[in-house]
Short mmCIF file of C-alpha atoms and ligand atoms in Angstrom, two decimals:
data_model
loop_
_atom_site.label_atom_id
_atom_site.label_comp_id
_atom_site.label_asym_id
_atom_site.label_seq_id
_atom_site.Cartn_x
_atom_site.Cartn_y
_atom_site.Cartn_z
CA UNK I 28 23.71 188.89 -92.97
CA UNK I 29 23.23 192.21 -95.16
CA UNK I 30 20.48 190.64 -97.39
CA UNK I 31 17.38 189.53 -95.41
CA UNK I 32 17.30 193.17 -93.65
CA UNK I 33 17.16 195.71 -96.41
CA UNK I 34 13.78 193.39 -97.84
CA UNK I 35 12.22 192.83 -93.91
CA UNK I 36 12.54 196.51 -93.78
CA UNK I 37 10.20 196.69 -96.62
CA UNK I 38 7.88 194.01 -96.20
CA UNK I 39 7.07 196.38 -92.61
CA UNK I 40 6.75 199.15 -94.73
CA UNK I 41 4.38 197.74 -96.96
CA UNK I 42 2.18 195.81 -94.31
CA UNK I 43 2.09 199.62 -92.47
CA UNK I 44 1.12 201.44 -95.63
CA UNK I 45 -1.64 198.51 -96.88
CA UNK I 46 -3.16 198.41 -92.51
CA UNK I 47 -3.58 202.42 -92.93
CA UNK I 48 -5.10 202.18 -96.35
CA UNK I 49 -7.51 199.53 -96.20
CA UNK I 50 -8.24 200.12 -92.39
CA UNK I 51 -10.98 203.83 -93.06
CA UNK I 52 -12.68 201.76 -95.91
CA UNK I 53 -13.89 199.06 -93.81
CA UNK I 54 -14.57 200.78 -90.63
CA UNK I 55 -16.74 203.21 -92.59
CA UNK I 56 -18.94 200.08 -94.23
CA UNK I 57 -18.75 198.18 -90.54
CA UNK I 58 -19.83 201.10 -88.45
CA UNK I 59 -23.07 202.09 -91.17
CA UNK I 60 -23.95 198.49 -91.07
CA UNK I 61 -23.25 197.92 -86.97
CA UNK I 62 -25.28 200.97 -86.93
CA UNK I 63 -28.23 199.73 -88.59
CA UNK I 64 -28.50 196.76 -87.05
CA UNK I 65 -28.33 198.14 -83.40
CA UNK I 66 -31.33 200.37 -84.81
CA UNK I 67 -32.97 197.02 -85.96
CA UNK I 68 -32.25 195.99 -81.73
CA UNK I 69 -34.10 198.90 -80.54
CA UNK I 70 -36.84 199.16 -82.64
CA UNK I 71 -37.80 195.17 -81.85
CA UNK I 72 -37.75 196.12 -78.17
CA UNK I 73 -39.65 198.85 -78.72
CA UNK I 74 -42.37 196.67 -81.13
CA UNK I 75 -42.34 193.92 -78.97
CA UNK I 76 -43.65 196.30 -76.47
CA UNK I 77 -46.25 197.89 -78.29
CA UNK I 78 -47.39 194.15 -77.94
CA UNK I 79 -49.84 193.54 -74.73
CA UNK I 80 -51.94 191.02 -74.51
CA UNK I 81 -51.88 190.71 -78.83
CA UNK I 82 -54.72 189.69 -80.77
CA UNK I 83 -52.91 187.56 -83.57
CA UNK I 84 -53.45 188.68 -86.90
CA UNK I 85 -53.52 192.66 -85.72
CA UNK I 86 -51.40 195.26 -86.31
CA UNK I 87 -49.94 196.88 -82.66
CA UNK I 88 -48.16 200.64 -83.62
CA UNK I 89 -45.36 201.29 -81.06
CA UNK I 90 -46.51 204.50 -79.47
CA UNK I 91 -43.54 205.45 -76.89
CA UNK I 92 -40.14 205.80 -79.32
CA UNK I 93 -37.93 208.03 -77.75
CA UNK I 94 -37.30 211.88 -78.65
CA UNK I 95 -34.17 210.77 -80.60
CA UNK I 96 -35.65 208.75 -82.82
CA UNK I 97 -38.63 210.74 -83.72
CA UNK I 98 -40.28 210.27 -87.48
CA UNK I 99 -39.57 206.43 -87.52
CA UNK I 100 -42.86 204.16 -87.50
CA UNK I 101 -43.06 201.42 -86.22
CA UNK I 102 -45.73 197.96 -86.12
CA UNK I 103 -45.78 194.67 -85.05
CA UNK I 104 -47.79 191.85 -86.15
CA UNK I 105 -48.10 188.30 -84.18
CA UNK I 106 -48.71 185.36 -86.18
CA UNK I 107 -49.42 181.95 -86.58
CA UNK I 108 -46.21 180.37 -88.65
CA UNK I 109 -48.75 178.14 -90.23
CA UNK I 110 -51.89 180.75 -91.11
CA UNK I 111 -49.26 182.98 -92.73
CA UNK I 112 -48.11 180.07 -94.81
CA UNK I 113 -51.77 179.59 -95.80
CA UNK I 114 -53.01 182.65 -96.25
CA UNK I 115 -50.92 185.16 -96.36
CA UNK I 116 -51.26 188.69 -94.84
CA UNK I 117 -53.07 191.33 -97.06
CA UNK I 118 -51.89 194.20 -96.52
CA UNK I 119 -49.33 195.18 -93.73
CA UNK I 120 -49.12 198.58 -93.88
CA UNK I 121 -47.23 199.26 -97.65
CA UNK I 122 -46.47 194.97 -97.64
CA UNK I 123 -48.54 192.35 -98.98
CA UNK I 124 -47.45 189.19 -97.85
CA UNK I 125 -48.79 185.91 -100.27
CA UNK I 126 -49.31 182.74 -99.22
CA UNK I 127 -46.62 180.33 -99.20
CA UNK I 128 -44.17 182.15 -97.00
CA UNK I 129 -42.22 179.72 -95.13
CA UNK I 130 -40.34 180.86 -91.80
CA UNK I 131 -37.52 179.01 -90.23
CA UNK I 132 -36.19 177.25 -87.80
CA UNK I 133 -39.84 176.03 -87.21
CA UNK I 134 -41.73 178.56 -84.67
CA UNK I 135 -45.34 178.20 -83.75
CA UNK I 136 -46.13 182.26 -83.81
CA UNK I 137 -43.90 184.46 -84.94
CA UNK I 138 -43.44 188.23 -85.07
CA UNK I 139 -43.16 190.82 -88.22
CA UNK I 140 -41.69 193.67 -87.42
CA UNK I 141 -41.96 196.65 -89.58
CA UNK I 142 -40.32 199.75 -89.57
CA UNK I 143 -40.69 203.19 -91.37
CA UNK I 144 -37.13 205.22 -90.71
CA UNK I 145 -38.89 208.29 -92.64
CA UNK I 146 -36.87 210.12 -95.11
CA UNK I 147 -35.05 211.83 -92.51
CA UNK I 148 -33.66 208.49 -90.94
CA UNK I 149 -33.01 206.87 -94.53
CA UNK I 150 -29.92 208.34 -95.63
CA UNK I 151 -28.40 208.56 -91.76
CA UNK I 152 -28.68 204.58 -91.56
CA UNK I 153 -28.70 203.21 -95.41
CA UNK I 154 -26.46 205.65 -96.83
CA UNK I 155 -25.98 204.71 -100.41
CA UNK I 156 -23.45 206.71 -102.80
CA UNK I 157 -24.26 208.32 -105.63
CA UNK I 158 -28.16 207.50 -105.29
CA UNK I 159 -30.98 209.61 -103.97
CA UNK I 160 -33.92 207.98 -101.81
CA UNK I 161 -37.20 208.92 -103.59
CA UNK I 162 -39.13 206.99 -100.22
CA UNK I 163 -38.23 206.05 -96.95
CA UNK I 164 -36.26 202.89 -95.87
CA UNK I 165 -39.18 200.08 -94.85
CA UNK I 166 -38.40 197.23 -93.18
CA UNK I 167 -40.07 193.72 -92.56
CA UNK I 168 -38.02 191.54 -89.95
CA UNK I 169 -39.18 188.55 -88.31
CA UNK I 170 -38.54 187.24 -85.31
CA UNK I 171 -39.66 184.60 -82.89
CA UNK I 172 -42.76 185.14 -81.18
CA UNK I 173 -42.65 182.86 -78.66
CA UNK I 174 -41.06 185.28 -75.80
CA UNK I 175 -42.47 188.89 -75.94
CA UNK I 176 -40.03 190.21 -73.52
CA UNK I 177 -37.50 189.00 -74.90
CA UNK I 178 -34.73 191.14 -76.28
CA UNK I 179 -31.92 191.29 -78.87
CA UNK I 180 -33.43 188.52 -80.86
CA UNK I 181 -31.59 187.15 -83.96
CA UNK I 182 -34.14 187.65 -87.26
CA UNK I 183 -35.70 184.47 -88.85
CA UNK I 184 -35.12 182.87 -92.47
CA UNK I 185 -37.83 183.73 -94.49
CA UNK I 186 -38.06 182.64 -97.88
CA UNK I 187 -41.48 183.02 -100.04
CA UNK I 188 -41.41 180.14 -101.65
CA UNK I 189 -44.77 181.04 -104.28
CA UNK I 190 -45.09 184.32 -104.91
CA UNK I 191 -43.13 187.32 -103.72
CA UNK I 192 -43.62 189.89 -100.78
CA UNK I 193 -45.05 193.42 -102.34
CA UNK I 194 -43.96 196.50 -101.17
CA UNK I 195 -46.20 199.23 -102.51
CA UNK I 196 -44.52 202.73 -101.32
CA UNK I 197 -46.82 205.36 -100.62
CA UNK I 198 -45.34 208.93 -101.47
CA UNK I 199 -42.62 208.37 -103.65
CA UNK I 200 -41.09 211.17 -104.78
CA UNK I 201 -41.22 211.41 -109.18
CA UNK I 202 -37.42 210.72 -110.32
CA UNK I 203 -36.10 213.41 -112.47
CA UNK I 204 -36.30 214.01 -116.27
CA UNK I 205 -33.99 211.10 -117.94
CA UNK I 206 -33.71 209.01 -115.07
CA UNK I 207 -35.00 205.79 -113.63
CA UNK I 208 -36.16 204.67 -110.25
CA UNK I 209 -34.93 201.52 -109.05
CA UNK I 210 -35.88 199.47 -106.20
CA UNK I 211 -33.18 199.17 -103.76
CA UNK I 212 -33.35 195.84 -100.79
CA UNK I 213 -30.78 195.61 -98.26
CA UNK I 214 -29.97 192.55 -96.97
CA UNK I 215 -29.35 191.82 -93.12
CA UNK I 216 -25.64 191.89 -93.54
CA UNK I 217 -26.25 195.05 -95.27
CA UNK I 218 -25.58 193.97 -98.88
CA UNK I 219 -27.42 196.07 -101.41
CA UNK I 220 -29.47 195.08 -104.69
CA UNK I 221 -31.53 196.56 -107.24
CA UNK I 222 -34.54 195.59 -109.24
CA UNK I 223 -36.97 197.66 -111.36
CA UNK I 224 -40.30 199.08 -110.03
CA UNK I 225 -43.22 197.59 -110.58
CA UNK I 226 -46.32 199.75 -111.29
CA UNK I 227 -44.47 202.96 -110.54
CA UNK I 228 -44.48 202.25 -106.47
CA UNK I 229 -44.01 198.90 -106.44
CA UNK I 230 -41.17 196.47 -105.34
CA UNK I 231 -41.09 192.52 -104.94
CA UNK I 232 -38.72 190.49 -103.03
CA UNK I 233 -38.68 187.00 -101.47
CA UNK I 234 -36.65 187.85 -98.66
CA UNK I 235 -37.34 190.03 -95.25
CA UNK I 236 -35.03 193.36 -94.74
CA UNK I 237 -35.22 196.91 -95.65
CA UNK I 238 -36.41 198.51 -98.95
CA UNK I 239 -36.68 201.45 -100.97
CA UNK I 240 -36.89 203.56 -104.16
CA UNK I 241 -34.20 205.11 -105.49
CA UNK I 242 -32.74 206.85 -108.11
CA UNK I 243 -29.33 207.34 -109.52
CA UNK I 244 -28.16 211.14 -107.97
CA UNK I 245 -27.39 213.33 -111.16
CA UNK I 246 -24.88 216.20 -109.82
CA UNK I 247 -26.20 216.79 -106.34
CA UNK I 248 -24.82 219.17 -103.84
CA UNK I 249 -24.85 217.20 -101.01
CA UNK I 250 -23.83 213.84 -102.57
CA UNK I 251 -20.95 215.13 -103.98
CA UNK I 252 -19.32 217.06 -101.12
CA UNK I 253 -19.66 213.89 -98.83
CA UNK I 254 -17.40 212.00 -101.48
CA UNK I 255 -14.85 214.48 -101.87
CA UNK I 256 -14.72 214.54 -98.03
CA UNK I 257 -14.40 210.98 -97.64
CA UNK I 258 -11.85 210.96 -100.75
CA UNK I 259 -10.03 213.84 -99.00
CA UNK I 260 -9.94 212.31 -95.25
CA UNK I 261 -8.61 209.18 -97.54
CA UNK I 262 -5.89 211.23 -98.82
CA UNK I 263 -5.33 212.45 -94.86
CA UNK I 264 -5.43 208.64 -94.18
CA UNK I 265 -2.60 208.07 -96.54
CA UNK I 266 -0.65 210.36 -95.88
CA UNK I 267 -0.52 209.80 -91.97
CA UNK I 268 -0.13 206.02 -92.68
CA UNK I 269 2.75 207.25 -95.13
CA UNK I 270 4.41 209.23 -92.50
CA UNK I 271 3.59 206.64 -89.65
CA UNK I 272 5.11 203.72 -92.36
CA UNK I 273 8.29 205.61 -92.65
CA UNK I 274 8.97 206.62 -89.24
CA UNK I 275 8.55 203.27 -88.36
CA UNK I 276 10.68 202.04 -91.27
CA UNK I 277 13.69 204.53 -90.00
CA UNK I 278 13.42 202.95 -86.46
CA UNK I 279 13.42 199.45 -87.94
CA UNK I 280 16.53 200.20 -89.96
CA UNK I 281 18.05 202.56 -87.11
CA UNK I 282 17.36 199.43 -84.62
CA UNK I 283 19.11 197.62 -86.96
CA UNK I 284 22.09 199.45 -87.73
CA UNK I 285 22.65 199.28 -83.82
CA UNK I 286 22.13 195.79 -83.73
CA UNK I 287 24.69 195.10 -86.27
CA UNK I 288 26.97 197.77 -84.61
CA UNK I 289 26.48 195.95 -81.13
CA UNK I 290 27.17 192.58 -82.76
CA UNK I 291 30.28 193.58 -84.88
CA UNK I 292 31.51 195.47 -81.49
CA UNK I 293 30.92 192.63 -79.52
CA UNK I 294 32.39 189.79 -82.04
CA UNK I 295 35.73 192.70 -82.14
CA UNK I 296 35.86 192.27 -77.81
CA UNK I 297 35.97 188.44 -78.54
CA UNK I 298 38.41 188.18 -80.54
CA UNK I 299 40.66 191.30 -78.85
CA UNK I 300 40.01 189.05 -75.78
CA UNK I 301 40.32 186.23 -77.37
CA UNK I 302 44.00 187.78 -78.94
CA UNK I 303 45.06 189.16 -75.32
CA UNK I 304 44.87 185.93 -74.02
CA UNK I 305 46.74 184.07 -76.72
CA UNK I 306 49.15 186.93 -76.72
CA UNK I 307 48.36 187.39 -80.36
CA UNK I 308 48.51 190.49 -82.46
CA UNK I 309 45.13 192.08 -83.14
CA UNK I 310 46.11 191.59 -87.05
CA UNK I 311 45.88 187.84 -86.23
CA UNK I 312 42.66 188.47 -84.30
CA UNK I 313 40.67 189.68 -86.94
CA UNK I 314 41.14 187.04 -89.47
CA UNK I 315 38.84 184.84 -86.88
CA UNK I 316 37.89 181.75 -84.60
CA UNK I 317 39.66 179.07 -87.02
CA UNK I 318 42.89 180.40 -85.59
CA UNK I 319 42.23 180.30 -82.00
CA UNK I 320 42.63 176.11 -81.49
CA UNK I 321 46.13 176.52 -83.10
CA UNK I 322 46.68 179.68 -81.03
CA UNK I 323 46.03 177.71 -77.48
CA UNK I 324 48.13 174.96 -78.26
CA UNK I 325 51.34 177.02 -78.90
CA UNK I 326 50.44 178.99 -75.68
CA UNK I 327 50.52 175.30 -73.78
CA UNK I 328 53.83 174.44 -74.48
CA UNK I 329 55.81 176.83 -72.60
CA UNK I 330 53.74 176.38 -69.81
CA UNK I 331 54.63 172.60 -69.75
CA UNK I 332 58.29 173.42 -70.63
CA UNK I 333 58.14 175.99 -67.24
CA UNK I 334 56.36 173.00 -65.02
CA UNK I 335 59.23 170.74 -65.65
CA UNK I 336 61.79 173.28 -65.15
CA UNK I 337 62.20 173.34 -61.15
C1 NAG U 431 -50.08 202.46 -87.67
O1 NAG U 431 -48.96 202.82 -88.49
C2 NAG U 431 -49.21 202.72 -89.88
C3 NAG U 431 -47.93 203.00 -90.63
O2 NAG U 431 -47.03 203.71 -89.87
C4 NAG U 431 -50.31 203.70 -90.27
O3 NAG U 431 -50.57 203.60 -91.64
C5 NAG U 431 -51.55 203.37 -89.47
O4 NAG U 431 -52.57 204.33 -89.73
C6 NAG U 431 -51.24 203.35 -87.98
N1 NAG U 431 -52.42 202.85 -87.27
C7 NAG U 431 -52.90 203.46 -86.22
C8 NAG U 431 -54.08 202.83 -85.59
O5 NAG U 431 -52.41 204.49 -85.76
C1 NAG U 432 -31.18 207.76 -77.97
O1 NAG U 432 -30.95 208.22 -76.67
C2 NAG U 432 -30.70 207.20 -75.72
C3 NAG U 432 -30.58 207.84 -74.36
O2 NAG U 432 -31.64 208.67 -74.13
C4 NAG U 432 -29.42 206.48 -76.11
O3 NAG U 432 -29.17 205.41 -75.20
C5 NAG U 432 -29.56 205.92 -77.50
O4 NAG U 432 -28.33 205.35 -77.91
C6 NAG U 432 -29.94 207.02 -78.48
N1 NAG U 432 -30.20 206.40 -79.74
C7 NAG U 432 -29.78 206.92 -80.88
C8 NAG U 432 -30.11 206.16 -82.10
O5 NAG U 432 -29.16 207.98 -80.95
C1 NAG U 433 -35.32 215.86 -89.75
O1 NAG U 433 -34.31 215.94 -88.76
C2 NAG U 433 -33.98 217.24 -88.36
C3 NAG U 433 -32.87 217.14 -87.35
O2 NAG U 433 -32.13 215.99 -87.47
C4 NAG U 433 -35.19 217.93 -87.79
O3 NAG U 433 -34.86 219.26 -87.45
C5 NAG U 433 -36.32 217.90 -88.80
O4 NAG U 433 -37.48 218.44 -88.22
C6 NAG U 433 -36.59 216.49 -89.24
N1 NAG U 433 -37.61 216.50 -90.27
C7 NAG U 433 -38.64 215.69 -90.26
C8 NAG U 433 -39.58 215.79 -91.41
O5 NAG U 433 -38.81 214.90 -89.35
C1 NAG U 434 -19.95 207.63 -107.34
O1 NAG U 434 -19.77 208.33 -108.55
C2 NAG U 434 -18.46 208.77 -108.77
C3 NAG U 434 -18.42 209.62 -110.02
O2 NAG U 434 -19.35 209.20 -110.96
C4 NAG U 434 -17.53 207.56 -108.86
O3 NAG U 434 -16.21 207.98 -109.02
C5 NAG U 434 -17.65 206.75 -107.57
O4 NAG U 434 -16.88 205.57 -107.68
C6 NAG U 434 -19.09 206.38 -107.30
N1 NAG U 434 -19.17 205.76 -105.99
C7 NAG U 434 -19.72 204.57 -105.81
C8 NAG U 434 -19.70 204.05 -104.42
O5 NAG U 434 -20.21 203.94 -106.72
C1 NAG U 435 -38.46 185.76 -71.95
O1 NAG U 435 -37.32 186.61 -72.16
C2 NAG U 435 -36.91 187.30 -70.99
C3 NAG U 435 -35.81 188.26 -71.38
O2 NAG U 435 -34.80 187.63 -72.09
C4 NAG U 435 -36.47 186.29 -69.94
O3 NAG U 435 -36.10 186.97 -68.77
C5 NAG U 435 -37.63 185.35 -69.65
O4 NAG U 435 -37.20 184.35 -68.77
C6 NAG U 435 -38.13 184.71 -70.94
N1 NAG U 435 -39.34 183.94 -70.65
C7 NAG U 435 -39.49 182.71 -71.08
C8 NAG U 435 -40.78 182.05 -70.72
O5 NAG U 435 -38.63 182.12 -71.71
C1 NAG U 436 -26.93 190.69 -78.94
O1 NAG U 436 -26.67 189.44 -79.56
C2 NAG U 436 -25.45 189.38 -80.24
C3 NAG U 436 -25.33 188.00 -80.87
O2 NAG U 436 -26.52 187.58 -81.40
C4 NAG U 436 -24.30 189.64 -79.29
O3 NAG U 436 -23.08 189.65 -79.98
C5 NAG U 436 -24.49 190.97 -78.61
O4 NAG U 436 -23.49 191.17 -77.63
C6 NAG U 436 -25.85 191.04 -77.94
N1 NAG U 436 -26.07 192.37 -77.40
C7 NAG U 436 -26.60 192.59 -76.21
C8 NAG U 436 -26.76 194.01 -75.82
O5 NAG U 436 -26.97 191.69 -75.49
C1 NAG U 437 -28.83 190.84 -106.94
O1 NAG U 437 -29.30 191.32 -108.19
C2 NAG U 437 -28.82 190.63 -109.31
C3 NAG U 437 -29.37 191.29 -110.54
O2 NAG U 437 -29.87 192.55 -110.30
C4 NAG U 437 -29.25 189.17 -109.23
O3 NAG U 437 -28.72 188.47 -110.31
C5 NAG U 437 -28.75 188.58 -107.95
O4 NAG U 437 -29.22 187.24 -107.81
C6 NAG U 437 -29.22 189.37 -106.76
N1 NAG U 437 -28.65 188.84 -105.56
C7 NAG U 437 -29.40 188.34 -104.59
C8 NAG U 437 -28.66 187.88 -103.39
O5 NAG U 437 -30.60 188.30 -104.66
#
């Protein structure tokens, strides 16, 4: 009885203290990510509009973004699946798309999306530690073109199956003395990779998502005061799940201090019962149930002995 509760005890403990610590870590990464992709949401709606009556092949600037988002560019482009596969696209604002690009599942026109989040909006939805943006975020989504009202479409696979998409930034910042600028591409899911610039502006990928130019921060101000308040509301994070874990540990082992209390009590009022009845002594009592069948039977026989009296 005394073992398993000491070690369930702790097992709670632990799984309180491991939920608090892992549990600020992956919000923050979900919430930058949810955030970014919600952003990619808007700014389709807001492309797709830009698109009336769409020549294929031209590129429509949304016009009408709303006062909170104000410095981020944004295009569309309507396509044929098949004429980008053959041709290409020369030249989509900073992107050069080659020939060869294949889209799928299978649509007949499809949709590029770009998107400029300026360097204001960069940082806010791709932050990335310890490196400093030396361009804006641009992005190249595609989507299916089919439906231009449509809303809160999933992207396309796109995979350039020749030669790679070209992304040649515009005004990118020079990196500091001793350092190197490296491309940056972030996945859909949010995943970050590097890859060295081409050209001094220039980045290649096979895939769609958002890119940049980067370079590794060297002892920034504002870099480093984020981490130490992250590391710091860590700490808090800790220490509350600490607090929370042993509070919750003292009820679990008050709880069951009761319960064994309760059950010892209530296992003593069975066998005092259990003794009154017999007519035992409560020294006999407490040495337990294997006495009790014994007990009953020498409490029958003077009962019998008193039927047959009369
Ligand atoms: C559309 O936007 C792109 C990039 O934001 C810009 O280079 C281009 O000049 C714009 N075109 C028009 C017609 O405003
Ligand atoms: C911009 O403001 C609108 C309301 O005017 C709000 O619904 C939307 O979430 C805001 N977007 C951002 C990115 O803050
Ligand atoms: C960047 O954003 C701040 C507020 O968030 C604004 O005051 C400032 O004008 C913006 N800068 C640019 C270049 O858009
Ligand atoms: C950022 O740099 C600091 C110090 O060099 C390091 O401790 C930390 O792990 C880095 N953060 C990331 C996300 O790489
Ligand atoms: C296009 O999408 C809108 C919004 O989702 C929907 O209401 C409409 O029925 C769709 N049109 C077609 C032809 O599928
Ligand atoms: C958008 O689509 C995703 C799944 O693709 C769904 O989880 C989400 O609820 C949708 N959002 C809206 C506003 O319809
Ligand atoms: C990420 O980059 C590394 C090298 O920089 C490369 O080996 C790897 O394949 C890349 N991952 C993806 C998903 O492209």
């Amino acid at each position: 009885m005394k073992l398993p509760f000491p070690s369930l005890a702790i097992l709670v403990f632990l799984l309180v203290l491991m939920c608090f610590e892992s549990l600020p870590h992956v919000k923050a990464q979900l919430s930058s990510n949810k955030e970014a992709k919600a952003l990619d949401v808007i700014l389709q709606q807001y492309a797709y509009k830009a698109l009336v009556n769409p020549k294929t092949g031209t590129i429509y600037n949304a016009t009408q973004l709303p006062s909170n988002l104000t410095g981020i560019k944004v295009s569309s482009l309507r396509l044929r699946s098949g004429s980008l596969r053959r041709k290409g696209f020369h030249m989509y604002n900073e992107f050069d798309i080659p020939k060869g690009l294949i889209v799928s599942p299978y649509v007949e026109r499809l949709v590029l999306v770009y998107q400029n989040l300026d360097n204001n909006w960069s940082n806010r939805y791709y932050p990335l530690p310890n490196y400093t943006y030396l361009a804006p975020i641009l992005g190249l989504l595609a989507y299916d073109g089919s439906n231009l009202s449509a809303t809160n479409l999933s992207e396309l696979d796109v995979d350039a199956s020749g030669d790679t998409i070209l992304v040649k930034f515009q005004d990118v910042k020079s990196p500091p003395h001793g350092t190197v600028a490296k491309c940056v591409w972030f996945d859909l899911q949010g995943s970050s990779n590097f890859s060295n610039v081409k050209k001094g502006n220039t980045c290649s990928t096979s895939q769609q998502g958002h890119f940049s130019i980067v370079v590794k921060s060297t002892v920034s101000p504002a870099i480093p005061s984020q981490e130490g308040e992250k590391k710091k509301s860590k700490k808090v994070w800790i220490i509350v799940g600490s607090v929370v874990g042993g509070l919750v540990l003292l009820v679990v082992v008050l709880f069951l201090i009761l319960c064994v209390k309760k059950y010892k009590h209530k296992k003593k009022m069975q066998s005092m019962e259990r003794a009154a009845d017999v007519g035992e002594t409560l020294q006999m009592a407490s040495i337990g149930d294997t006495k009790a069948p014994a007990a009953t039977v020498t409490r029958t026989q003077p009962t019998l002995e008193h039927e047959y009296a009369p």
